[in-house]
mmCIF file of N, CA and C and ligand atoms in Angstrom:
data_model
loop_
_atom_site.group_PDB
_atom_site.id
_atom_site.type_symbol
_atom_site.label_atom_id
_atom_site.label_comp_id
_atom_site.label_asym_id
_atom_site.label_seq_id
_atom_site.Cartn_x
_atom_site.Cartn_y
_atom_site.Cartn_z
ATOM 1 N N MET A 297 -42.788 88.047 20.083
ATOM 2 C CA MET A 297 -42.256 86.919 20.841
ATOM 3 C C MET A 297 -41.153 86.226 20.057
ATOM 4 N N ASP A 298 -39.972 86.720 20.200
ATOM 5 C CA ASP A 298 -38.837 86.156 19.483
ATOM 6 C C ASP A 298 -38.399 84.842 20.120
ATOM 7 N N LYS A 299 -37.809 84.028 19.273
ATOM 8 C CA LYS A 299 -37.222 82.791 19.801
ATOM 9 C C LYS A 299 -35.981 83.161 20.614
ATOM 10 N N ILE A 300 -35.784 82.457 21.705
ATOM 11 C CA ILE A 300 -34.561 82.711 22.462
ATOM 12 C C ILE A 300 -33.755 81.426 22.559
ATOM 13 N N THR A 301 -32.468 81.586 22.656
ATOM 14 C CA THR A 301 -31.585 80.427 22.705
ATOM 15 C C THR A 301 -31.617 79.821 24.108
ATOM 16 N N PRO A 302 -31.203 78.558 24.214
ATOM 17 C CA PRO A 302 -31.135 77.936 25.549
ATOM 18 C C PRO A 302 -30.263 78.728 26.510
ATOM 19 N N GLU A 303 -29.196 79.323 25.990
ATOM 20 C CA GLU A 303 -28.312 80.108 26.857
ATOM 21 C C GLU A 303 -29.048 81.318 27.426
ATOM 22 N N GLN A 304 -29.801 81.984 26.527
ATOM 23 C CA GLN A 304 -30.567 83.148 26.995
ATOM 24 C C GLN A 304 -31.629 82.732 27.994
ATOM 25 N N ARG A 305 -32.240 81.580 27.715
ATOM 26 C CA ARG A 305 -33.277 81.106 28.615
ATOM 27 C C ARG A 305 -32.682 80.806 29.992
ATOM 28 N N HIS A 306 -31.521 80.171 29.985
ATOM 29 C CA HIS A 306 -30.874 79.872 31.251
ATOM 30 C C HIS A 306 -30.581 81.156 32.019
ATOM 31 N N TYR A 307 -30.135 82.154 31.280
ATOM 32 C CA TYR A 307 -29.832 83.439 31.905
ATOM 33 C C TYR A 307 -31.099 84.048 32.501
ATOM 34 N N THR A 308 -32.162 84.004 31.717
ATOM 35 C CA THR A 308 -33.436 84.541 32.200
ATOM 36 C C THR A 308 -33.875 83.805 33.458
ATOM 37 N N MET A 309 -33.799 82.472 33.404
ATOM 38 C CA MET A 309 -34.229 81.683 34.551
ATOM 39 C C MET A 309 -33.409 82.017 35.790
ATOM 40 N N SER A 310 -32.109 82.171 35.601
ATOM 41 C CA SER A 310 -31.271 82.444 36.761
ATOM 42 C C SER A 310 -31.595 83.811 37.357
ATOM 43 N N ARG A 311 -32.077 84.697 36.511
ATOM 44 C CA ARG A 311 -32.420 86.033 37.016
ATOM 45 C C ARG A 311 -33.775 86.087 37.698
ATOM 46 N N ILE A 312 -34.743 85.338 37.189
ATOM 47 C CA ILE A 312 -36.075 85.435 37.796
ATOM 48 C C ILE A 312 -36.202 84.552 39.025
ATOM 49 N N ARG A 313 -35.303 83.589 39.172
ATOM 50 C CA ARG A 313 -35.419 82.661 40.289
ATOM 51 C C ARG A 313 -34.817 83.268 41.549
ATOM 52 N N GLY A 314 -35.433 84.297 42.037
ATOM 53 C CA GLY A 314 -34.923 84.961 43.238
ATOM 54 C C GLY A 314 -35.143 84.111 44.474
ATOM 55 N N LYS A 315 -34.527 84.489 45.545
ATOM 56 C CA LYS A 315 -34.573 83.665 46.756
ATOM 57 C C LYS A 315 -35.951 83.655 47.413
ATOM 58 N N ASP A 316 -36.499 84.813 47.667
ATOM 59 C CA ASP A 316 -37.785 84.857 48.364
ATOM 60 C C ASP A 316 -38.912 85.271 47.437
ATOM 61 N N THR A 317 -38.782 84.896 46.192
ATOM 62 C CA THR A 317 -39.770 85.354 45.220
ATOM 63 C C THR A 317 -41.042 84.533 45.317
ATOM 64 N N LYS A 318 -42.162 85.219 45.358
ATOM 65 C CA LYS A 318 -43.442 84.519 45.405
ATOM 66 C C LYS A 318 -43.691 83.816 44.073
ATOM 67 N N PRO A 319 -44.355 82.659 44.148
ATOM 68 C CA PRO A 319 -44.584 81.864 42.936
ATOM 69 C C PRO A 319 -45.223 82.645 41.790
ATOM 70 N N GLU A 320 -46.240 83.473 42.080
ATOM 71 C CA GLU A 320 -46.906 84.166 40.963
ATOM 72 C C GLU A 320 -45.978 85.184 40.309
ATOM 73 N N ILE A 321 -45.043 85.706 41.101
ATOM 74 C CA ILE A 321 -44.107 86.677 40.531
ATOM 75 C C ILE A 321 -43.131 85.980 39.583
ATOM 76 N N LEU A 322 -42.740 84.751 39.939
ATOM 77 C CA LEU A 322 -41.868 83.976 39.042
ATOM 78 C C LEU A 322 -42.536 83.778 37.685
ATOM 79 N N VAL A 323 -43.813 83.431 37.725
ATOM 80 C CA VAL A 323 -44.525 83.159 36.476
ATOM 81 C C VAL A 323 -44.680 84.441 35.672
ATOM 82 N N ARG A 324 -45.016 85.542 36.346
ATOM 83 C CA ARG A 324 -45.173 86.827 35.639
ATOM 84 C C ARG A 324 -43.870 87.272 34.993
ATOM 85 N N LYS A 325 -42.792 87.163 35.749
ATOM 86 C CA LYS A 325 -41.497 87.605 35.209
ATOM 87 C C LYS A 325 -41.129 86.801 33.971
ATOM 88 N N TYR A 326 -41.380 85.497 34.045
ATOM 89 C CA TYR A 326 -41.032 84.655 32.909
ATOM 90 C C TYR A 326 -41.876 85.015 31.690
ATOM 91 N N LEU A 327 -43.182 85.123 31.887
ATOM 92 C CA LEU A 327 -44.058 85.458 30.762
ATOM 93 C C LEU A 327 -43.672 86.809 30.167
ATOM 94 N N PHE A 328 -43.375 87.764 31.042
ATOM 95 C CA PHE A 328 -42.995 89.090 30.558
ATOM 96 C C PHE A 328 -41.721 89.004 29.724
ATOM 97 N N SER A 329 -40.750 88.217 30.209
ATOM 98 C CA SER A 329 -39.477 88.074 29.485
ATOM 99 C C SER A 329 -39.672 87.394 28.137
ATOM 100 N N GLU A 330 -40.766 86.652 28.008
ATOM 101 C CA GLU A 330 -41.069 85.971 26.746
ATOM 102 C C GLU A 330 -41.948 86.828 25.843
ATOM 103 N N GLY A 331 -42.229 88.033 26.274
ATOM 104 C CA GLY A 331 -42.972 88.961 25.430
ATOM 105 C C GLY A 331 -44.468 89.031 25.673
ATOM 106 N N PHE A 332 -44.951 88.299 26.666
ATOM 107 C CA PHE A 332 -46.387 88.327 26.958
ATOM 108 C C PHE A 332 -46.726 89.553 27.801
ATOM 109 N N ARG A 333 -47.896 90.095 27.538
ATOM 110 C CA ARG A 333 -48.373 91.221 28.330
ATOM 111 C C ARG A 333 -49.698 90.809 28.952
ATOM 112 N N PHE A 334 -49.905 91.258 30.201
ATOM 113 C CA PHE A 334 -51.036 90.715 30.974
ATOM 114 C C PHE A 334 -51.470 91.694 32.055
ATOM 115 N N ARG A 335 -52.604 91.396 32.641
ATOM 116 C CA ARG A 335 -53.051 92.142 33.810
ATOM 117 C C ARG A 335 -52.837 91.260 35.037
ATOM 118 N N LYS A 336 -52.707 91.924 36.199
ATOM 119 C CA LYS A 336 -52.444 91.190 37.436
ATOM 120 C C LYS A 336 -53.636 91.289 38.380
ATOM 121 N N ASN A 337 -53.886 90.213 39.111
ATOM 122 C CA ASN A 337 -54.900 90.216 40.175
ATOM 123 C C ASN A 337 -56.158 90.980 39.786
ATOM 124 N N ASP A 338 -56.720 90.601 38.680
ATOM 125 C CA ASP A 338 -57.871 91.349 38.186
ATOM 126 C C ASP A 338 -59.094 91.121 39.077
ATOM 127 N N LYS A 339 -59.479 92.179 39.780
ATOM 128 C CA LYS A 339 -60.543 92.059 40.770
ATOM 129 C C LYS A 339 -61.945 92.038 40.161
ATOM 130 N N ARG A 340 -62.015 92.245 38.855
ATOM 131 C CA ARG A 340 -63.345 92.189 38.220
ATOM 132 C C ARG A 340 -63.822 90.767 38.033
ATOM 133 N N TYR A 341 -62.928 89.811 38.216
ATOM 134 C CA TYR A 341 -63.279 88.427 37.928
ATOM 135 C C TYR A 341 -63.274 87.571 39.185
ATOM 136 N N PRO A 342 -64.115 86.528 39.181
ATOM 137 C CA PRO A 342 -64.150 85.625 40.339
ATOM 138 C C PRO A 342 -62.759 85.068 40.640
ATOM 139 N N GLY A 343 -62.384 85.080 41.899
ATOM 140 C CA GLY A 343 -61.116 84.506 42.307
ATOM 141 C C GLY A 343 -59.910 85.416 42.102
ATOM 142 N N HIS A 344 -60.141 86.599 41.484
ATOM 143 C CA HIS A 344 -59.048 87.545 41.225
ATOM 144 C C HIS A 344 -57.829 86.840 40.611
ATOM 145 N N PRO A 345 -57.949 86.420 39.377
ATOM 146 C CA PRO A 345 -56.862 85.654 38.752
ATOM 147 C C PRO A 345 -55.510 86.370 38.845
ATOM 148 N N ASP A 346 -54.462 85.604 39.118
ATOM 149 C CA ASP A 346 -53.123 86.180 39.273
ATOM 150 C C ASP A 346 -52.633 86.823 37.990
ATOM 151 N N ILE A 347 -52.968 86.180 36.873
ATOM 152 C CA ILE A 347 -52.496 86.655 35.567
ATOM 153 C C ILE A 347 -53.652 86.547 34.566
ATOM 154 N N VAL A 348 -53.934 87.648 33.885
ATOM 155 C CA VAL A 348 -54.985 87.644 32.873
ATOM 156 C C VAL A 348 -54.366 88.022 31.532
ATOM 157 N N LEU A 349 -54.523 87.144 30.559
ATOM 158 C CA LEU A 349 -53.980 87.378 29.212
ATOM 159 C C LEU A 349 -55.141 87.531 28.236
ATOM 160 N N PRO A 350 -55.633 88.766 28.078
ATOM 161 C CA PRO A 350 -56.832 88.977 27.245
ATOM 162 C C PRO A 350 -56.653 88.469 25.814
ATOM 163 N N LYS A 351 -55.473 88.685 25.272
ATOM 164 C CA LYS A 351 -55.200 88.290 23.900
ATOM 165 C C LYS A 351 -55.351 86.776 23.709
ATOM 166 N N TYR A 352 -55.084 86.043 24.769
ATOM 167 C CA TYR A 352 -55.150 84.583 24.703
ATOM 168 C C TYR A 352 -56.428 84.052 25.371
ATOM 169 N N ARG A 353 -57.250 84.999 25.816
ATOM 170 C CA ARG A 353 -58.500 84.626 26.488
ATOM 171 C C ARG A 353 -58.230 83.596 27.601
ATOM 172 N N THR A 354 -57.115 83.804 28.286
ATOM 173 C CA THR A 354 -56.655 82.839 29.284
ATOM 174 C C THR A 354 -56.365 83.528 30.610
ATOM 175 N N MET A 355 -56.728 82.837 31.676
ATOM 176 C CA MET A 355 -56.386 83.306 33.011
ATOM 177 C C MET A 355 -55.555 82.250 33.699
ATOM 178 N N ILE A 356 -54.622 82.717 34.508
ATOM 179 C CA ILE A 356 -53.738 81.785 35.202
ATOM 180 C C ILE A 356 -53.835 82.041 36.704
ATOM 181 N N PHE A 357 -54.075 80.954 37.413
ATOM 182 C CA PHE A 357 -53.989 81.008 38.864
ATOM 183 C C PHE A 357 -52.714 80.291 39.288
ATOM 184 N N VAL A 358 -51.951 80.928 40.144
ATOM 185 C CA VAL A 358 -50.769 80.278 40.699
ATOM 186 C C VAL A 358 -51.127 79.935 42.148
ATOM 187 N N ASN A 359 -51.324 78.653 42.388
ATOM 188 C CA ASN A 359 -51.867 78.223 43.670
ATOM 189 C C ASN A 359 -50.827 77.654 44.621
ATOM 190 N N GLY A 360 -50.900 78.096 45.862
ATOM 191 C CA GLY A 360 -50.122 77.457 46.920
ATOM 192 C C GLY A 360 -50.710 76.078 47.187
ATOM 193 N N CYS A 361 -49.835 75.078 47.277
ATOM 194 C CA CYS A 361 -50.310 73.691 47.378
ATOM 195 C C CYS A 361 -51.079 73.420 48.668
ATOM 196 N N PHE A 362 -50.689 74.048 49.747
ATOM 197 C CA PHE A 362 -51.400 73.798 51.000
ATOM 198 C C PHE A 362 -52.767 74.470 51.010
ATOM 199 N N TRP A 363 -52.794 75.761 50.788
ATOM 200 C CA TRP A 363 -54.050 76.516 50.907
ATOM 201 C C TRP A 363 -55.106 76.068 49.915
ATOM 202 N N HIS A 364 -54.656 75.647 48.758
ATOM 203 C CA HIS A 364 -55.621 75.254 47.734
ATOM 204 C C HIS A 364 -55.794 73.744 47.664
ATOM 205 N N GLY A 365 -55.137 73.027 48.565
ATOM 206 C CA GLY A 365 -55.358 71.583 48.689
ATOM 207 C C GLY A 365 -54.967 70.785 47.460
ATOM 208 N N HIS A 366 -53.697 70.878 47.082
ATOM 209 C CA HIS A 366 -53.220 70.119 45.921
ATOM 210 C C HIS A 366 -53.156 68.637 46.277
ATOM 211 N N GLU A 367 -54.071 67.859 45.677
ATOM 212 C CA GLU A 367 -54.163 66.439 46.028
ATOM 213 C C GLU A 367 -52.879 65.685 45.688
ATOM 214 N N ASN A 368 -52.521 64.755 46.534
ATOM 215 C CA ASN A 368 -51.328 63.907 46.346
ATOM 216 C C ASN A 368 -50.038 64.709 46.214
ATOM 217 N N CYS A 369 -49.983 65.814 46.882
ATOM 218 C CA CYS A 369 -48.796 66.662 46.813
ATOM 219 C C CYS A 369 -48.142 66.677 48.185
ATOM 220 N N LYS A 370 -46.820 66.642 48.179
ATOM 221 C CA LYS A 370 -46.102 66.596 49.463
ATOM 222 C C LYS A 370 -46.265 67.880 50.272
ATOM 223 N N TYR A 371 -46.643 68.959 49.597
ATOM 224 C CA TYR A 371 -46.840 70.222 50.318
ATOM 225 C C TYR A 371 -48.227 70.339 50.942
ATOM 226 N N TYR A 372 -49.082 69.430 50.546
ATOM 227 C CA TYR A 372 -50.424 69.456 51.140
ATOM 228 C C TYR A 372 -50.509 68.385 52.220
ATOM 229 N N THR A 373 -50.027 68.729 53.394
ATOM 230 C CA THR A 373 -50.122 67.823 54.527
ATOM 231 C C THR A 373 -50.888 68.547 55.628
ATOM 232 N N ILE A 374 -51.984 67.923 56.030
ATOM 233 C CA ILE A 374 -52.836 68.527 57.046
ATOM 234 C C ILE A 374 -52.133 68.466 58.412
ATOM 235 N N PRO A 375 -52.067 69.599 59.102
ATOM 236 C CA PRO A 375 -51.406 69.610 60.422
ATOM 237 C C PRO A 375 -52.038 68.613 61.394
ATOM 238 N N LYS A 376 -51.228 68.115 62.302
ATOM 239 C CA LYS A 376 -51.706 67.103 63.264
ATOM 240 C C LYS A 376 -52.577 67.721 64.357
ATOM 241 N N THR A 377 -52.446 69.013 64.560
ATOM 242 C CA THR A 377 -53.320 69.673 65.527
ATOM 243 C C THR A 377 -54.354 70.496 64.767
ATOM 244 N N ASN A 378 -55.528 70.645 65.383
ATOM 245 C CA ASN A 378 -56.644 71.358 64.738
ATOM 246 C C ASN A 378 -56.957 70.773 63.362
ATOM 247 N N THR A 379 -56.847 69.477 63.272
ATOM 248 C CA THR A 379 -56.993 68.821 61.972
ATOM 249 C C THR A 379 -58.330 69.139 61.300
ATOM 250 N N ASP A 380 -59.417 69.057 62.087
ATOM 251 C CA ASP A 380 -60.744 69.307 61.499
ATOM 252 C C ASP A 380 -60.842 70.713 60.913
ATOM 253 N N PHE A 381 -60.263 71.656 61.645
ATOM 254 C CA PHE A 381 -60.290 73.042 61.193
ATOM 255 C C PHE A 381 -59.595 73.186 59.834
ATOM 256 N N TRP A 382 -58.406 72.595 59.744
ATOM 257 C CA TRP A 382 -57.639 72.729 58.503
ATOM 258 C C TRP A 382 -58.295 71.999 57.339
ATOM 259 N N VAL A 383 -58.814 70.816 57.622
ATOM 260 C CA VAL A 383 -59.489 70.060 56.555
ATOM 261 C C VAL A 383 -60.662 70.875 56.012
ATOM 262 N N ALA A 384 -61.455 71.450 56.925
ATOM 263 C CA ALA A 384 -62.626 72.227 56.495
ATOM 264 C C ALA A 384 -62.202 73.470 55.723
ATOM 265 N N LYS A 385 -61.159 74.102 56.204
ATOM 266 C CA LYS A 385 -60.703 75.343 55.567
ATOM 267 C C LYS A 385 -60.207 75.081 54.138
ATOM 268 N N VAL A 386 -59.372 74.064 54.015
ATOM 269 C CA VAL A 386 -58.840 73.765 52.685
ATOM 270 C C VAL A 386 -59.961 73.304 51.747
ATOM 271 N N ARG A 387 -60.912 72.538 52.292
ATOM 272 C CA ARG A 387 -62.024 72.081 51.449
ATOM 273 C C ARG A 387 -62.844 73.263 50.937
ATOM 274 N N ARG A 388 -63.049 74.254 51.795
ATOM 275 C CA ARG A 388 -63.776 75.461 51.351
ATOM 276 C C ARG A 388 -63.009 76.156 50.228
ATOM 277 N N ASN A 389 -61.703 76.232 50.391
ATOM 278 C CA ASN A 389 -60.892 76.853 49.329
ATOM 279 C C ASN A 389 -61.009 76.077 48.020
ATOM 280 N N GLN A 390 -60.971 74.748 48.116
ATOM 281 C CA GLN A 390 -61.082 73.914 46.906
ATOM 282 C C GLN A 390 -62.429 74.135 46.222
ATOM 283 N N GLU A 391 -63.483 74.221 47.050
ATOM 284 C CA GLU A 391 -64.820 74.421 46.473
ATOM 285 C C GLU A 391 -64.932 75.791 45.812
ATOM 286 N N ARG A 392 -64.338 76.784 46.457
ATOM 287 C CA ARG A 392 -64.385 78.125 45.878
ATOM 288 C C ARG A 392 -63.599 78.177 44.560
ATOM 289 N N ASP A 393 -62.429 77.523 44.557
ATOM 290 C CA ASP A 393 -61.641 77.472 43.324
ATOM 291 C C ASP A 393 -62.456 76.851 42.197
ATOM 292 N N ARG A 394 -63.132 75.755 42.527
ATOM 293 C CA ARG A 394 -63.912 75.045 41.497
ATOM 294 C C ARG A 394 -65.021 75.949 40.960
ATOM 295 N N SER A 395 -65.745 76.630 41.856
ATOM 296 C CA SER A 395 -66.848 77.466 41.364
ATOM 297 C C SER A 395 -66.319 78.692 40.622
ATOM 298 N N ASP A 396 -65.193 79.236 41.063
ATOM 299 C CA ASP A 396 -64.579 80.355 40.326
ATOM 300 C C ASP A 396 -64.209 79.912 38.912
ATOM 301 N N ASN A 397 -63.568 78.747 38.828
ATOM 302 C CA ASN A 397 -63.140 78.245 37.516
ATOM 303 C C ASN A 397 -64.332 78.010 36.590
ATOM 304 N N GLU A 398 -65.404 77.480 37.165
ATOM 305 C CA GLU A 398 -66.597 77.231 36.349
ATOM 306 C C GLU A 398 -67.205 78.541 35.861
ATOM 307 N N ALA A 399 -67.230 79.536 36.753
ATOM 308 C CA ALA A 399 -67.789 80.835 36.367
ATOM 309 C C ALA A 399 -66.964 81.472 35.257
ATOM 310 N N LEU A 400 -65.650 81.376 35.377
ATOM 311 C CA LEU A 400 -64.766 81.964 34.360
ATOM 312 C C LEU A 400 -64.896 81.226 33.027
ATOM 313 N N ALA A 401 -64.986 79.913 33.096
ATOM 314 C CA ALA A 401 -65.151 79.122 31.870
ATOM 315 C C ALA A 401 -66.470 79.491 31.195
ATOM 316 N N ALA A 402 -67.505 79.721 31.999
ATOM 317 C CA ALA A 402 -68.814 80.093 31.447
ATOM 318 C C ALA A 402 -68.745 81.461 30.770
ATOM 319 N N MET A 403 -67.793 82.307 31.216
ATOM 320 C CA MET A 403 -67.613 83.621 30.600
ATOM 321 C C MET A 403 -66.718 83.533 29.367
ATOM 322 N N GLY A 404 -66.286 82.312 29.038
ATOM 323 C CA GLY A 404 -65.491 82.132 27.826
ATOM 324 C C GLY A 404 -63.982 82.169 28.028
ATOM 325 N N TRP A 405 -63.556 82.107 29.289
ATOM 326 C CA TRP A 405 -62.118 82.127 29.570
ATOM 327 C C TRP A 405 -61.583 80.717 29.723
ATOM 328 N N ARG A 406 -60.368 80.544 29.259
ATOM 329 C CA ARG A 406 -59.662 79.308 29.570
ATOM 330 C C ARG A 406 -58.894 79.547 30.867
ATOM 331 N N VAL A 407 -59.011 78.626 31.785
ATOM 332 C CA VAL A 407 -58.386 78.801 33.094
ATOM 333 C C VAL A 407 -57.276 77.778 33.281
ATOM 334 N N LEU A 408 -56.081 78.265 33.550
ATOM 335 C CA LEU A 408 -54.947 77.385 33.813
ATOM 336 C C LEU A 408 -54.523 77.538 35.266
ATOM 337 N N THR A 409 -54.168 76.428 35.875
ATOM 338 C CA THR A 409 -53.674 76.471 37.250
ATOM 339 C C THR A 409 -52.236 75.983 37.273
ATOM 340 N N ILE A 410 -51.396 76.777 37.884
ATOM 341 C CA ILE A 410 -50.017 76.340 38.109
ATOM 342 C C ILE A 410 -49.846 76.181 39.612
ATOM 343 N N TRP A 411 -49.344 75.019 39.996
ATOM 344 C CA TRP A 411 -49.151 74.752 41.419
ATOM 345 C C TRP A 411 -47.737 75.138 41.834
ATOM 346 N N GLU A 412 -47.694 75.597 43.070
ATOM 347 C CA GLU A 412 -46.424 75.987 43.690
ATOM 348 C C GLU A 412 -45.339 74.907 43.509
ATOM 349 N N CYS A 413 -45.727 73.637 43.670
ATOM 350 C CA CYS A 413 -44.732 72.558 43.584
ATOM 351 C C CYS A 413 -44.175 72.416 42.166
ATOM 352 N N GLN A 414 -44.925 72.881 41.166
ATOM 353 C CA GLN A 414 -44.435 72.824 39.786
ATOM 354 C C GLN A 414 -43.370 73.889 39.533
ATOM 355 N N LEU A 415 -43.205 74.767 40.520
ATOM 356 C CA LEU A 415 -42.210 75.829 40.400
ATOM 357 C C LEU A 415 -40.998 75.553 41.280
ATOM 358 N N ASP A 416 -40.902 74.318 41.766
ATOM 359 C CA ASP A 416 -39.711 73.883 42.490
ATOM 360 C C ASP A 416 -38.492 74.078 41.610
ATOM 361 N N ARG A 417 -37.378 74.224 42.255
ATOM 362 C CA ARG A 417 -36.115 74.454 41.543
ATOM 363 C C ARG A 417 -35.911 73.524 40.338
ATOM 364 N N ASN A 418 -36.243 72.245 40.520
ATOM 365 C CA ASN A 418 -35.967 71.294 39.429
ATOM 366 C C ASN A 418 -37.129 71.132 38.443
ATOM 367 N N ARG A 419 -38.244 71.810 38.683
ATOM 368 C CA ARG A 419 -39.383 71.677 37.768
ATOM 369 C C ARG A 419 -39.787 72.983 37.119
ATOM 370 N N ILE A 420 -39.297 74.090 37.638
ATOM 371 C CA ILE A 420 -39.786 75.394 37.189
ATOM 372 C C ILE A 420 -39.554 75.623 35.699
ATOM 373 N N GLU A 421 -38.403 75.217 35.234
ATOM 374 C CA GLU A 421 -38.068 75.530 33.852
ATOM 375 C C GLU A 421 -39.006 74.833 32.870
ATOM 376 N N ILE A 422 -39.252 73.543 33.108
ATOM 377 C CA ILE A 422 -40.127 72.801 32.200
ATOM 378 C C ILE A 422 -41.577 73.285 32.345
ATOM 379 N N THR A 423 -41.965 73.621 33.562
ATOM 380 C CA THR A 423 -43.331 74.121 33.790
ATOM 381 C C THR A 423 -43.581 75.399 32.992
ATOM 382 N N LEU A 424 -42.640 76.334 33.085
ATOM 383 C CA LEU A 424 -42.836 77.613 32.415
ATOM 384 C C LEU A 424 -42.710 77.479 30.894
ATOM 385 N N LYS A 425 -41.825 76.606 30.480
ATOM 386 C CA LYS A 425 -41.658 76.373 29.051
ATOM 387 C C LYS A 425 -42.950 75.787 28.465
ATOM 388 N N ASN A 426 -43.510 74.812 29.174
ATOM 389 C CA ASN A 426 -44.765 74.208 28.716
ATOM 390 C C ASN A 426 -45.903 75.228 28.692
ATOM 391 N N LEU A 427 -45.915 76.088 29.680
ATOM 392 C CA LEU A 427 -46.960 77.111 29.738
ATOM 393 C C LEU A 427 -46.905 78.006 28.505
ATOM 394 N N VAL A 428 -45.712 78.444 28.180
ATOM 395 C CA VAL A 428 -45.547 79.329 27.029
ATOM 396 C C VAL A 428 -45.949 78.623 25.735
ATOM 397 N N GLU A 429 -45.547 77.355 25.605
ATOM 398 C CA GLU A 429 -45.916 76.610 24.407
ATOM 399 C C GLU A 429 -47.429 76.441 24.299
ATOM 400 N N ASP A 430 -48.025 76.199 25.442
ATOM 401 C CA ASP A 430 -49.467 76.059 25.533
ATOM 402 C C ASP A 430 -50.181 77.325 25.063
ATOM 403 N N LEU A 431 -49.703 78.450 25.546
ATOM 404 C CA LEU A 431 -50.315 79.736 25.173
ATOM 405 C C LEU A 431 -50.135 80.015 23.689
ATOM 406 N N LYS A 432 -48.951 79.777 23.190
ATOM 407 C CA LYS A 432 -48.687 80.043 21.773
ATOM 408 C C LYS A 432 -49.521 79.124 20.872
ATOM 409 N N ALA A 433 -49.652 77.888 21.288
ATOM 410 C CA ALA A 433 -50.441 76.930 20.505
ATOM 411 C C ALA A 433 -51.893 77.394 20.415
ATOM 412 N N LEU A 434 -52.390 77.933 21.491
ATOM 413 C CA LEU A 434 -53.777 78.374 21.511
ATOM 414 C C LEU A 434 -54.001 79.502 20.517
ATOM 415 N N GLN A 435 -53.057 80.434 20.511
ATOM 416 C CA GLN A 435 -53.232 81.587 19.644
ATOM 417 C C GLN A 435 -53.223 81.187 18.175
ATOM 418 N N LEU A 436 -52.368 80.195 17.857
ATOM 419 C CA LEU A 436 -52.275 79.754 16.480
ATOM 420 C C LEU A 436 -53.509 78.958 16.066
ATOM 421 N N GLY A 437 -54.070 78.229 17.027
ATOM 422 C CA GLY A 437 -55.148 77.304 16.726
ATOM 423 C C GLY A 437 -56.487 77.951 16.487
HETATM 424 ZN ZN1 ZN B 116 -48.363 70.703 44.827
#
């Protein structure tokens, strides 16, 4: 994991920030460009984590703000029609996320969640930078 200059980072960011790129792919591309190696959608684990970093004993979920019910987020707005249905559906997802996270933590994994809104054009760079620093700090510690 070599240090990269701000110019290189900007270049990397401009390349991974594709137009219709799914949020988890943005995170994977960035981590890969920073030298991290990982498994994807590991079905052996509860919740099928989007990114599994065995070396860091860390799993990352990249969550859509609506489906996973990101509290106080502008992307989590319950539709005006079929409101009860949507509230119940999102609540079930939240409960499942919580129990998945608890199960993974009990297995000794650190679980990180990145929300879709943190990957907005104006937040993605700091989000991914913080993630990488977080991972590196763990390995050293
Ligand atoms: Zn959000």
